[in-house]
Short mmCIF file of C-alpha atoms and ligand atoms in Angstrom, two decimals:
data_model
loop_
_atom_site.label_atom_id
_atom_site.label_comp_id
_atom_site.label_asym_id
_atom_site.label_seq_id
_atom_site.Cartn_x
_atom_site.Cartn_y
_atom_site.Cartn_z
CA MET A 1 79.05 112.69 98.04
CA PRO A 2 81.01 109.49 98.75
CA GLU A 3 84.49 109.21 97.26
CA LEU A 4 84.86 105.64 96.01
CA PHE A 5 83.97 105.27 92.33
CA ILE A 6 82.96 101.72 91.42
CA GLY A 7 81.22 100.67 88.22
CA GLY A 8 80.22 104.25 87.46
CA THR A 9 78.65 104.86 90.87
CA TRP A 10 79.94 107.00 93.72
CA THR A 11 79.97 104.68 96.70
CA ALA A 12 80.78 104.89 100.41
CA ALA A 13 83.23 102.36 101.88
CA ALA A 14 81.47 99.08 102.67
CA GLY A 15 82.95 99.11 106.16
CA GLY A 16 81.75 102.69 106.75
CA ARG A 17 85.26 103.87 107.61
CA LYS A 18 86.61 107.36 107.01
CA ARG A 19 90.12 108.81 106.96
CA GLU A 20 91.06 112.36 107.91
CA ILE A 21 93.27 114.12 105.39
CA ARG A 22 95.40 116.85 106.96
CA CYS A 23 97.58 119.43 105.25
CA PRO A 24 101.25 118.68 105.96
CA ALA A 25 101.99 122.42 106.10
CA ASP A 26 99.99 123.09 109.27
CA GLY A 27 98.05 119.97 110.22
CA ALA A 28 94.71 121.59 109.33
CA LEU A 29 91.91 119.18 108.45
CA VAL A 30 91.33 119.16 104.69
CA ALA A 31 88.48 116.63 104.67
CA SER A 32 87.40 113.17 105.77
CA VAL A 33 87.23 110.71 102.92
CA ASP A 34 85.94 107.18 102.52
CA GLU A 35 88.46 104.54 103.53
CA ALA A 36 87.98 101.41 101.45
CA GLY A 37 88.57 97.85 102.59
CA PRO A 38 89.30 94.62 100.69
CA GLU A 39 85.61 94.17 99.85
CA ASP A 40 85.57 97.53 98.08
CA ALA A 41 88.75 96.62 96.19
CA SER A 42 87.12 93.39 95.10
CA ALA A 43 83.97 95.19 93.92
CA ALA A 44 86.11 97.67 91.97
CA VAL A 45 88.06 94.86 90.29
CA ALA A 46 84.77 93.10 89.43
CA ALA A 47 83.47 96.31 87.83
CA ALA A 48 86.68 96.81 85.85
CA ARG A 49 86.65 93.16 84.76
CA ASP A 50 83.06 93.37 83.62
CA ALA A 51 83.71 96.62 81.76
CA TYR A 52 86.69 95.00 80.04
CA ASP A 53 84.97 91.72 79.16
CA SER A 54 81.61 93.08 78.07
CA GLY A 55 81.67 96.90 78.13
CA PRO A 56 82.19 99.19 75.16
CA TRP A 57 85.53 100.79 76.08
CA PRO A 58 88.03 98.15 74.88
CA ARG A 59 86.08 97.91 71.62
CA THR A 60 85.88 101.67 71.09
CA PRO A 61 87.91 102.74 68.04
CA ALA A 62 91.32 104.16 68.92
CA ALA A 63 90.44 107.49 67.33
CA GLU A 64 87.52 107.87 69.75
CA ARG A 65 89.61 106.82 72.73
CA GLY A 66 92.15 109.46 71.75
CA GLU A 67 89.37 112.05 71.48
CA LEU A 68 88.26 111.24 75.02
CA LEU A 69 91.77 111.85 76.33
CA LEU A 70 91.85 115.18 74.49
CA ARG A 71 88.50 116.19 75.99
CA THR A 72 89.83 115.23 79.43
CA ALA A 73 92.86 117.46 78.83
CA ASP A 74 90.48 120.35 78.02
CA LEU A 75 88.55 119.79 81.26
CA LEU A 76 91.76 119.62 83.30
CA GLU A 77 92.84 122.93 81.80
CA ARG A 78 89.43 124.45 82.47
CA ASP A 79 89.57 123.41 86.14
CA LYS A 80 93.30 123.82 86.69
CA ALA A 81 93.00 126.28 89.60
CA GLU A 82 90.64 123.97 91.52
CA PHE A 83 92.91 120.97 90.95
CA ALA A 84 96.06 122.86 91.95
CA ARG A 85 94.49 124.02 95.19
CA ALA A 86 93.33 120.52 96.10
CA GLU A 87 96.76 119.08 95.32
CA SER A 88 98.47 121.71 97.46
CA LEU A 89 96.19 121.10 100.43
CA ASP A 90 96.89 117.36 100.31
CA THR A 91 100.65 117.60 99.75
CA GLY A 92 101.59 120.93 101.34
CA LYS A 93 103.27 121.79 98.06
CA ARG A 94 103.52 125.42 96.95
CA LEU A 95 100.47 126.43 94.90
CA VAL A 96 102.64 127.60 92.03
CA GLU A 97 104.29 124.18 91.82
CA SER A 98 100.95 122.38 91.90
CA ALA A 99 99.82 124.65 89.06
CA TYR A 100 102.89 123.61 87.01
CA ASP A 101 102.07 119.98 87.77
CA MET A 102 98.48 120.44 86.57
CA ASP A 103 99.80 121.91 83.29
CA ASP A 104 101.91 118.77 82.92
CA VAL A 105 98.92 116.55 83.70
CA ALA A 106 96.90 118.16 80.92
CA LYS A 107 99.88 117.90 78.54
CA CYS A 108 100.19 114.21 79.35
CA PHE A 109 96.54 113.54 78.48
CA ARG A 110 96.87 115.65 75.35
CA TRP A 111 100.00 113.91 74.14
CA PHE A 112 98.65 110.41 74.67
CA GLY A 113 95.35 111.55 73.13
CA HIS A 114 97.10 112.51 69.90
CA LEU A 115 99.28 109.40 69.93
CA VAL A 116 96.30 107.07 70.36
CA ALA A 117 94.10 108.92 67.86
CA ALA A 118 96.87 108.75 65.25
CA GLY A 119 96.75 104.94 65.41
CA GLY A 120 99.21 103.05 63.24
CA HIS A 121 100.37 100.55 65.85
CA ASP A 122 99.15 97.46 64.01
CA ARG A 123 101.17 96.18 61.07
CA VAL A 124 101.03 93.77 58.19
CA VAL A 125 103.80 91.19 58.18
CA ASP A 126 104.78 91.34 54.53
CA THR A 127 107.33 88.52 54.69
CA ALA A 128 104.49 85.96 54.97
CA PRO A 129 103.79 83.73 51.90
CA PRO A 130 101.46 85.26 49.28
CA ASP A 131 98.48 83.06 50.22
CA VAL A 132 98.70 84.20 53.83
CA ASP A 133 97.40 87.33 55.45
CA SER A 134 99.65 87.90 58.48
CA ARG A 135 99.31 90.88 60.75
CA VAL A 136 100.24 91.99 64.23
CA VAL A 137 97.48 93.76 66.13
CA HIS A 138 97.68 95.44 69.50
CA GLU A 139 95.11 94.82 72.16
CA PRO A 140 94.71 96.29 75.63
CA VAL A 141 96.29 94.20 78.41
CA GLY A 142 93.00 94.04 80.32
CA VAL A 143 92.22 95.13 83.87
CA CYS A 144 94.99 97.30 85.33
CA SER A 145 95.62 98.14 88.98
CA LEU A 146 97.22 101.57 89.08
CA ILE A 147 98.87 102.38 92.42
CA THR A 148 100.34 105.84 92.91
CA PRO A 149 102.30 107.80 95.53
CA TRP A 150 101.90 111.12 97.30
CA ASN A 151 104.71 113.29 95.97
CA TYR A 152 103.21 114.14 92.55
CA PRO A 153 99.76 112.62 93.10
CA LEU A 154 97.89 113.55 89.94
CA LEU A 155 100.93 113.76 87.68
CA GLN A 156 102.02 110.21 88.40
CA THR A 157 98.39 109.13 88.09
CA SER A 158 98.12 110.76 84.66
CA TRP A 159 101.22 108.91 83.43
CA LYS A 160 99.28 105.68 84.07
CA VAL A 161 95.63 106.59 83.48
CA ALA A 162 96.12 108.33 80.12
CA PRO A 163 98.01 105.48 78.38
CA ALA A 164 95.98 102.74 80.13
CA LEU A 165 92.70 104.22 78.89
CA GLY A 166 94.18 105.23 75.56
CA ALA A 167 95.15 101.62 74.93
CA GLY A 168 91.60 100.47 75.76
CA ASN A 169 92.16 98.98 79.22
CA THR A 170 89.90 99.34 82.21
CA PHE A 171 91.42 100.11 85.58
CA VAL A 172 91.18 100.43 89.33
CA LEU A 173 93.17 103.38 90.65
CA LYS A 174 94.45 103.51 94.22
CA PRO A 175 96.15 106.80 94.98
CA SER A 176 98.22 107.30 98.12
CA GLU A 177 96.02 107.33 101.18
CA LEU A 178 97.66 110.67 102.09
CA THR A 179 96.71 112.52 98.89
CA PRO A 180 93.39 111.28 97.47
CA HIS A 181 91.58 114.42 96.35
CA THR A 182 92.77 115.05 92.82
CA ALA A 183 92.16 111.38 91.94
CA VAL A 184 88.53 111.81 93.01
CA MET A 185 88.31 114.95 90.87
CA LEU A 186 89.88 113.18 87.89
CA MET A 187 87.18 110.48 87.97
CA ARG A 188 84.53 113.19 87.69
CA ARG A 189 86.26 114.75 84.68
CA LEU A 190 86.64 111.37 82.94
CA THR A 191 82.91 110.84 83.41
CA GLU A 192 82.18 114.32 82.09
CA ALA A 193 84.37 113.56 79.08
CA GLY A 194 82.13 110.57 78.32
CA LEU A 195 84.04 107.54 79.62
CA PRO A 196 81.66 104.56 79.86
CA GLU A 197 80.75 103.09 83.25
CA GLY A 198 83.21 100.71 84.84
CA ALA A 199 86.20 101.66 82.69
CA ALA A 200 87.63 103.82 85.49
CA ASN A 201 87.29 102.80 89.13
CA LEU A 202 88.70 104.40 92.25
CA VAL A 203 89.33 103.04 95.72
CA LEU A 204 90.92 105.04 98.53
CA GLY A 205 92.78 103.66 101.49
CA ALA A 206 95.91 102.14 102.97
CA GLY A 207 98.29 100.19 100.75
CA GLY A 208 98.46 97.20 103.07
CA VAL A 209 94.67 96.91 103.18
CA VAL A 210 93.25 97.98 99.85
CA GLY A 211 96.41 98.00 97.72
CA VAL A 212 97.33 94.37 98.39
CA PRO A 213 94.13 92.84 96.96
CA LEU A 214 94.61 94.93 93.83
CA THR A 215 97.97 93.25 93.31
CA GLU A 216 96.80 89.70 94.11
CA ASP A 217 93.35 89.45 92.54
CA PRO A 218 93.37 86.89 89.70
CA ARG A 219 90.96 89.08 87.72
CA VAL A 220 93.65 91.78 87.42
CA ASP A 221 95.96 91.47 84.39
CA MET A 222 98.51 94.19 85.12
CA VAL A 223 99.83 96.25 88.01
CA SER A 224 101.55 99.57 87.42
CA PHE A 225 103.09 101.00 90.56
CA THR A 226 105.07 104.09 91.47
CA GLY A 227 106.41 104.28 95.00
CA GLY A 228 109.12 102.99 97.29
CA LEU A 229 111.54 100.14 96.63
CA VAL A 230 110.36 97.99 99.54
CA THR A 231 106.73 98.26 98.46
CA GLY A 232 107.76 97.57 94.87
CA ARG A 233 109.38 94.29 95.90
CA ARG A 234 106.21 93.31 97.79
CA ILE A 235 104.03 94.11 94.80
CA MET A 236 106.21 92.06 92.47
CA ALA A 237 105.92 89.11 94.83
CA ALA A 238 102.15 89.57 95.24
CA ALA A 239 101.69 89.62 91.45
CA ALA A 240 103.86 86.53 90.91
CA PRO A 241 101.38 83.71 91.72
CA THR A 242 99.02 84.89 88.97
CA VAL A 243 101.88 86.05 86.71
CA LYS A 244 100.55 89.54 86.17
CA LYS A 245 102.29 92.00 83.96
CA VAL A 246 104.07 94.44 86.29
CA ALA A 247 105.55 97.90 85.74
CA LEU A 248 107.46 99.53 88.60
CA GLU A 249 108.95 103.00 89.16
CA LEU A 250 110.72 102.85 92.50
CA GLY A 251 112.63 106.08 92.88
CA GLY A 252 116.37 106.60 92.82
CA LYS A 253 119.53 107.85 94.43
CA ASN A 254 120.47 109.99 91.54
CA PRO A 255 124.04 111.22 90.96
CA ASN A 256 124.72 114.79 89.87
CA VAL A 257 128.29 114.72 88.56
CA VAL A 258 130.11 118.05 88.31
CA PHE A 259 133.50 118.31 86.57
CA SER A 260 135.81 121.23 87.21
CA ASP A 261 135.23 122.60 83.69
CA ALA A 262 131.46 122.92 84.28
CA ALA A 263 129.68 126.28 83.91
CA PHE A 264 130.09 127.14 87.60
CA GLU A 265 127.16 129.40 88.32
CA ALA A 266 124.61 127.27 86.45
CA ALA A 267 125.94 124.03 87.95
CA VAL A 268 125.63 125.43 91.49
CA ASP A 269 122.14 126.70 90.86
CA TYR A 270 120.96 123.40 89.40
CA ALA A 271 122.70 121.36 92.09
CA ALA A 272 120.47 123.12 94.62
CA THR A 273 117.21 122.71 92.66
CA ALA A 274 118.16 119.12 91.79
CA VAL A 275 117.85 118.10 95.43
CA PHE A 276 115.81 120.78 97.22
CA LEU A 277 112.90 121.05 94.77
CA HIS A 278 109.73 119.89 96.56
CA SER A 279 111.93 119.34 99.63
CA GLY A 280 113.65 116.41 97.97
CA GLN A 281 110.46 114.38 97.59
CA VAL A 282 111.17 113.73 93.93
CA CYS A 283 112.04 110.30 92.54
CA SER A 284 114.68 111.85 90.27
CA ALA A 285 116.12 114.20 92.95
CA GLY A 286 119.83 114.83 92.53
CA ALA A 287 120.56 113.75 96.09
CA ARG A 288 124.16 112.65 95.48
CA LEU A 289 126.47 115.46 94.42
CA LEU A 290 129.77 114.19 93.01
CA VAL A 291 132.26 117.04 92.58
CA GLN A 292 135.70 116.94 91.04
CA GLU A 293 138.39 117.38 93.70
CA GLU A 294 139.78 120.79 92.63
CA LEU A 295 136.29 122.33 92.42
CA HIS A 296 134.97 120.82 95.63
CA ASP A 297 135.50 123.56 98.24
CA ALA A 298 134.30 126.52 96.17
CA PHE A 299 131.36 124.56 94.78
CA VAL A 300 130.11 123.23 98.10
CA ALA A 301 130.41 126.68 99.70
CA GLU A 302 128.12 128.13 97.03
CA VAL A 303 125.59 125.29 97.25
CA VAL A 304 125.46 125.74 101.03
CA GLU A 305 124.79 129.45 100.56
CA GLN A 306 121.89 128.63 98.24
CA ALA A 307 120.53 125.99 100.62
CA GLU A 308 120.58 128.44 103.53
CA SER A 309 118.68 131.03 101.52
CA ILE A 310 115.69 128.75 100.79
CA ARG A 311 112.65 130.04 102.60
CA LEU A 312 110.27 127.38 103.85
CA GLY A 313 106.52 127.87 104.04
CA GLY A 314 103.05 126.59 103.29
CA PRO A 315 101.33 126.30 99.91
CA PHE A 316 99.86 129.79 99.94
CA ASP A 317 102.92 131.66 101.28
CA GLU A 318 104.12 133.48 98.19
CA ASN A 319 107.55 134.11 99.66
CA ALA A 320 108.20 130.45 100.37
CA ARG A 321 110.41 128.49 98.00
CA ALA A 322 109.99 125.00 99.47
CA GLY A 323 107.29 123.31 101.53
CA PRO A 324 106.98 120.65 104.20
CA LEU A 325 107.55 116.91 104.03
CA ILE A 326 104.46 114.78 103.58
CA SER A 327 104.03 113.39 107.11
CA ALA A 328 105.42 113.17 110.62
CA GLU A 329 106.65 109.63 109.89
CA HIS A 330 108.47 110.77 106.80
CA LEU A 331 110.05 113.69 108.67
CA GLU A 332 111.32 111.28 111.31
CA LYS A 333 112.73 109.02 108.61
CA VAL A 334 114.63 111.90 107.01
CA GLU A 335 115.97 112.96 110.40
CA ALA A 336 117.15 109.43 111.06
CA TYR A 337 119.05 109.36 107.74
CA VAL A 338 120.85 112.59 108.58
CA GLU A 339 121.73 111.31 112.05
CA ALA A 340 123.02 108.07 110.55
CA GLY A 341 125.13 110.05 108.08
CA LEU A 342 126.68 112.12 110.86
CA ALA A 343 127.31 109.01 112.95
CA GLU A 344 129.06 107.41 109.97
CA GLY A 345 131.39 110.39 109.49
CA ALA A 346 129.64 112.91 107.24
CA VAL A 347 130.28 116.60 107.96
CA LEU A 348 127.24 118.84 108.39
CA ARG A 349 127.59 122.02 106.31
CA CYS A 350 124.06 123.36 106.81
CA GLY A 351 120.59 122.35 107.96
CA GLY A 352 120.40 119.09 109.86
CA SER A 353 117.34 120.03 111.90
CA ARG A 354 113.77 121.21 111.84
CA PRO A 355 113.44 124.99 111.40
CA GLY A 356 113.24 127.10 114.58
CA ASP A 357 110.52 129.40 113.16
CA PRO A 358 107.45 128.97 115.44
CA GLU A 359 105.16 129.68 112.48
CA LEU A 360 106.29 126.41 110.95
CA ALA A 361 105.96 124.37 114.13
CA ASP A 362 102.69 122.69 113.13
CA GLY A 363 104.05 121.51 109.77
CA PHE A 364 106.50 118.74 108.86
CA TYR A 365 109.37 121.00 107.84
CA TYR A 366 113.05 120.12 107.61
CA LEU A 367 115.86 122.51 106.75
CA PRO A 368 117.72 122.05 103.46
CA THR A 369 120.72 120.02 104.53
CA VAL A 370 124.18 119.51 103.03
CA LEU A 371 126.31 116.60 104.25
CA ASP A 372 129.89 116.85 103.05
CA GLU A 373 132.82 114.39 102.99
CA CYS A 374 130.48 111.50 102.32
CA THR A 375 131.58 108.06 101.18
CA PRO A 376 129.71 105.46 99.11
CA ASP A 377 129.22 103.05 102.00
CA MET A 378 127.22 105.49 104.17
CA THR A 379 123.54 104.69 104.67
CA VAL A 380 122.55 108.24 103.75
CA VAL A 381 124.41 107.87 100.44
CA ARG A 382 123.01 104.44 99.63
CA ASP A 383 119.33 104.78 100.62
CA GLU A 384 116.76 107.14 99.21
CA SER A 385 116.07 109.61 102.06
CA PHE A 386 113.43 111.38 99.93
CA GLY A 387 114.04 114.59 101.85
CA PRO A 388 116.02 117.84 101.42
CA VAL A 389 119.33 116.13 102.07
CA LEU A 390 122.33 116.49 99.76
CA THR A 391 125.32 114.23 100.19
CA VAL A 392 128.64 115.34 98.69
CA GLU A 393 131.42 113.05 97.49
CA ARG A 394 134.66 113.96 95.70
CA PHE A 395 136.16 112.34 92.63
CA ARG A 396 139.52 112.69 90.90
CA ASP A 397 138.87 111.76 87.28
CA GLU A 398 136.23 110.58 84.82
CA GLU A 399 136.77 106.92 85.62
CA GLU A 400 136.15 107.46 89.30
CA ALA A 401 133.17 109.73 88.60
CA VAL A 402 131.43 107.04 86.54
CA ALA A 403 132.23 104.34 89.10
CA LEU A 404 130.78 106.44 91.94
CA ALA A 405 127.75 107.47 89.91
CA ASN A 406 126.91 103.84 89.19
CA ASP A 407 127.68 102.63 92.71
CA THR A 408 124.01 102.37 93.69
CA VAL A 409 121.27 99.77 93.43
CA TYR A 410 119.13 102.42 91.76
CA GLY A 411 119.20 103.63 88.15
CA LEU A 412 116.47 106.19 87.58
CA ALA A 413 118.25 109.40 86.58
CA GLY A 414 121.54 111.25 86.68
CA ALA A 415 123.29 114.34 85.37
CA VAL A 416 126.73 115.32 84.19
CA TRP A 417 128.08 118.86 84.14
CA THR A 418 131.10 119.59 81.97
CA GLY A 419 132.25 121.97 79.25
CA ASP A 420 133.71 119.07 77.27
CA PRO A 421 131.03 117.65 74.91
CA ALA A 422 132.95 114.44 74.24
CA ARG A 423 133.31 113.74 77.94
CA ALA A 424 129.63 114.57 78.48
CA ASP A 425 128.67 111.94 75.89
CA ARG A 426 131.03 109.34 77.32
CA VAL A 427 129.74 109.78 80.87
CA ALA A 428 126.10 109.90 79.74
CA SER A 429 126.46 106.64 77.85
CA ARG A 430 128.19 104.89 80.74
CA MET A 431 125.73 106.04 83.40
CA ARG A 432 123.25 103.26 84.14
CA ALA A 433 120.06 105.28 84.43
CA GLY A 434 116.82 105.67 82.50
CA THR A 435 117.31 109.42 82.11
CA VAL A 436 120.60 111.34 81.87
CA TRP A 437 120.80 115.12 81.72
CA ILE A 438 123.84 116.92 80.34
CA ASN A 439 124.33 120.38 81.84
CA ASP A 440 120.78 120.36 83.15
CA PHE A 441 118.63 118.68 85.80
CA HIS A 442 114.99 117.58 86.04
CA PRO A 443 113.40 118.44 82.67
CA TYR A 444 111.20 115.80 81.08
CA VAL A 445 108.66 115.81 78.27
CA PRO A 446 105.73 113.45 77.66
CA GLN A 447 107.26 112.52 74.30
CA ALA A 448 110.29 110.86 75.95
CA GLU A 449 110.23 107.65 77.96
CA TRP A 450 110.70 107.77 81.74
CA GLY A 451 111.69 104.87 83.97
CA GLY A 452 114.41 103.07 85.80
CA MET A 453 117.19 100.57 85.38
CA LYS A 454 118.39 98.21 88.11
CA GLN A 455 116.26 98.41 91.28
CA SER A 456 114.61 101.65 90.18
CA GLY A 457 112.21 99.33 88.44
CA PHE A 458 111.24 98.26 84.96
CA GLY A 459 108.80 99.27 82.29
CA ARG A 460 108.55 102.77 80.91
CA GLU A 461 106.09 105.59 81.35
CA LEU A 462 105.51 108.38 78.81
CA GLY A 463 106.73 108.25 75.24
CA PRO A 464 105.57 105.60 72.77
CA ALA A 465 106.83 102.87 75.13
CA GLY A 466 104.59 104.33 77.85
CA LEU A 467 101.61 103.43 75.66
CA ALA A 468 103.08 100.09 74.53
CA GLU A 469 103.32 99.09 78.20
CA TYR A 470 99.51 98.86 78.23
CA LEU A 471 99.21 96.90 74.98
CA GLU A 472 99.67 93.25 74.10
CA ALA A 473 100.89 92.35 70.62
CA LYS A 474 98.93 89.57 68.96
CA HIS A 475 99.96 87.89 65.71
CA ILE A 476 97.03 86.82 63.53
CA TRP A 477 97.87 84.49 60.65
CA ARG A 478 95.14 83.77 58.11
CA ASN A 479 95.76 81.03 55.55
CA LEU A 480 93.82 82.19 52.48
CA SER A 481 93.88 78.85 50.66
CA PRO A 482 94.14 76.01 53.18
CA SER A 483 95.01 72.63 51.69
CA PRO A 484 96.27 69.41 53.36
CA GLN A 485 99.92 69.56 54.29
CA ARG A 486 100.42 65.75 54.42
CA TRP A 487 103.26 66.09 56.94
CA PHE A 488 102.69 62.54 58.17
CA ALA A 489 102.06 61.05 54.75
O1 TXE B 1 105.59 104.76 99.73
P1 TXE B 1 104.84 103.45 99.33
P2 TXE B 1 105.73 105.48 101.14
C1 TXE B 1 109.94 106.19 98.30
C2 TXE B 1 110.59 107.20 99.19
C3 TXE B 1 109.77 107.11 100.43
C4 TXE B 1 109.49 105.63 100.49
C5 TXE B 1 108.30 105.25 101.31
O2 TXE B 1 111.91 106.81 99.47
O3 TXE B 1 110.44 107.54 101.56
O4 TXE B 1 109.26 105.29 99.15
O5 TXE B 1 107.20 106.06 100.97
C6 TXE B 1 100.71 101.91 98.21
N1 TXE B 1 100.51 96.77 98.10
N2 TXE B 1 109.00 106.78 97.38
O6 TXE B 1 105.70 104.56 102.29
O7 TXE B 1 104.52 102.61 100.50
C7 TXE B 1 100.50 103.12 99.06
O8 TXE B 1 99.25 103.08 99.68
C8 TXE B 1 99.97 97.67 97.26
C9 TXE B 1 109.48 106.97 96.04
O9 TXE B 1 104.71 106.52 101.18
O10 TXE B 1 105.61 102.88 98.23
C10 TXE B 1 100.65 104.21 98.02
O11 TXE B 1 99.48 104.33 97.25
N3 TXE B 1 100.10 99.00 97.43
C11 TXE B 1 108.44 107.32 95.12
C12 TXE B 1 101.77 103.69 97.13
O12 TXE B 1 101.79 102.28 97.37
C13 TXE B 1 100.79 99.44 98.49
C14 TXE B 1 107.25 108.03 95.57
C15 TXE B 1 103.15 104.26 97.44
O13 TXE B 1 103.45 104.04 98.79
C16 TXE B 1 101.37 98.53 99.40
C17 TXE B 1 106.89 107.75 96.93
C18 TXE B 1 101.20 97.14 99.17
N4 TXE B 1 101.76 96.22 99.97
C19 TXE B 1 107.77 107.17 97.78
N5 TXE B 1 102.01 99.26 100.35
C20 TXE B 1 108.79 107.52 93.70
N6 TXE B 1 109.15 106.47 92.97
O14 TXE B 1 108.69 108.62 93.21
C21 TXE B 1 101.84 100.56 100.04
N7 TXE B 1 101.09 100.68 98.92
#
């Protein structure tokens, strides 16, 4: 069965090309999938445009659109094991983590399903004169290009697909070329749930080839993208000539600020998960540890001990606690960041190399790494390495902690650890980030908005704003008793 899904039909790539998908844990071939070209992207946009302009989906009552999302959530729960396995083979991620992700995917569809079905977004403007009926209605934006990355393939897809469909849009999805399988599976479940033809379209392939036309095509109204900063800038520029609506989530260099009065054991534990979860390939990873001077030595020693105890392994190794990086290129990039950090004066406390274990030699593994005595000007502190690399900086007081935390072009997430609630609130309110955790790291819920400030992007996913992103407000003013105004009389 071919893997491109265009206008309700499973289609092979027009150019007949295929791409091999290999598991990053051991290089084993997962499958060969269709590799789309610009002509396939164009056909998918045409199908989405047609489905928007003349198909039933945008005109389906919100309650029914919500029901479809709820049915999709049921199907995702039914097939969770199959989805988790496919996601793990594509990403190399531990099966247990993929299973958690699939739970979150279903929850995302369920939450948006209820939100959409509840309705209530339109409103009457009751300050209009009595002989006027004035109301604000919300309409779908139109045709959306949804472009997603490889670190949480289906989860990040669900944050876009569920609200886009819930709002009545049609879309073309382009998942990362490295991790296409769960997107293919999702299209089948949307069809099974009863989504009309052409509302959901899928193209697979390289960003530079099949992603670009999705961001330039004049028939596309909106682009929602999650990925790297450099690609985000390109997408913004590509969308500019046709003034598309754009939403971007571009990762972060997230500070984890630990004061000396923090709950020590919990703060250490979370500092390690903040950065080493999924080998650091998390947009909200706590990759910059800022520790108060007097706590520094004891704290770093404990974090290093935790880092050294993390067992690496493939998705089905039940003893493993972290997996490989996504690709050979990405592994080389992470290595280069660590080398740059050392060259610029950082002190290596642990890791700093690929593991010696021959069993891991075929995968893209990198040891959990702690770089101490870092300073804000170092490349490894400034750029998102997106690997298992923790940089440690010291601070003296609250003022310096806030200044260091905000000394980044990014603003996605951050955390503050302290036993002083007033200080926690002060730091949280001064941190320029879309999400701030106090005495915690990483939790999110579909009810709360997610997204970045500064160069982490704009627009919000999840929460009511995550649905509003895919809606246009329209004011309709009906004069109930028109009579000449005689302005020029
Ligand atoms: O991502 P890209 P890459 C960061 C992380 C990582 C870096 C590069 O720092 O090291 O980005 O990763 C598609 N027009 N994040 O190169 O290129 C591409 O095919 C349209 C953070 O893998 O951003 C894929 O589907 N689309 C992040 C998607 O964009 C294009 C998650 C993401 O790929 C395109 C991933 C183009 N010109 C990486 N070029 C996060 N925010 O969580 C590429 N694509």
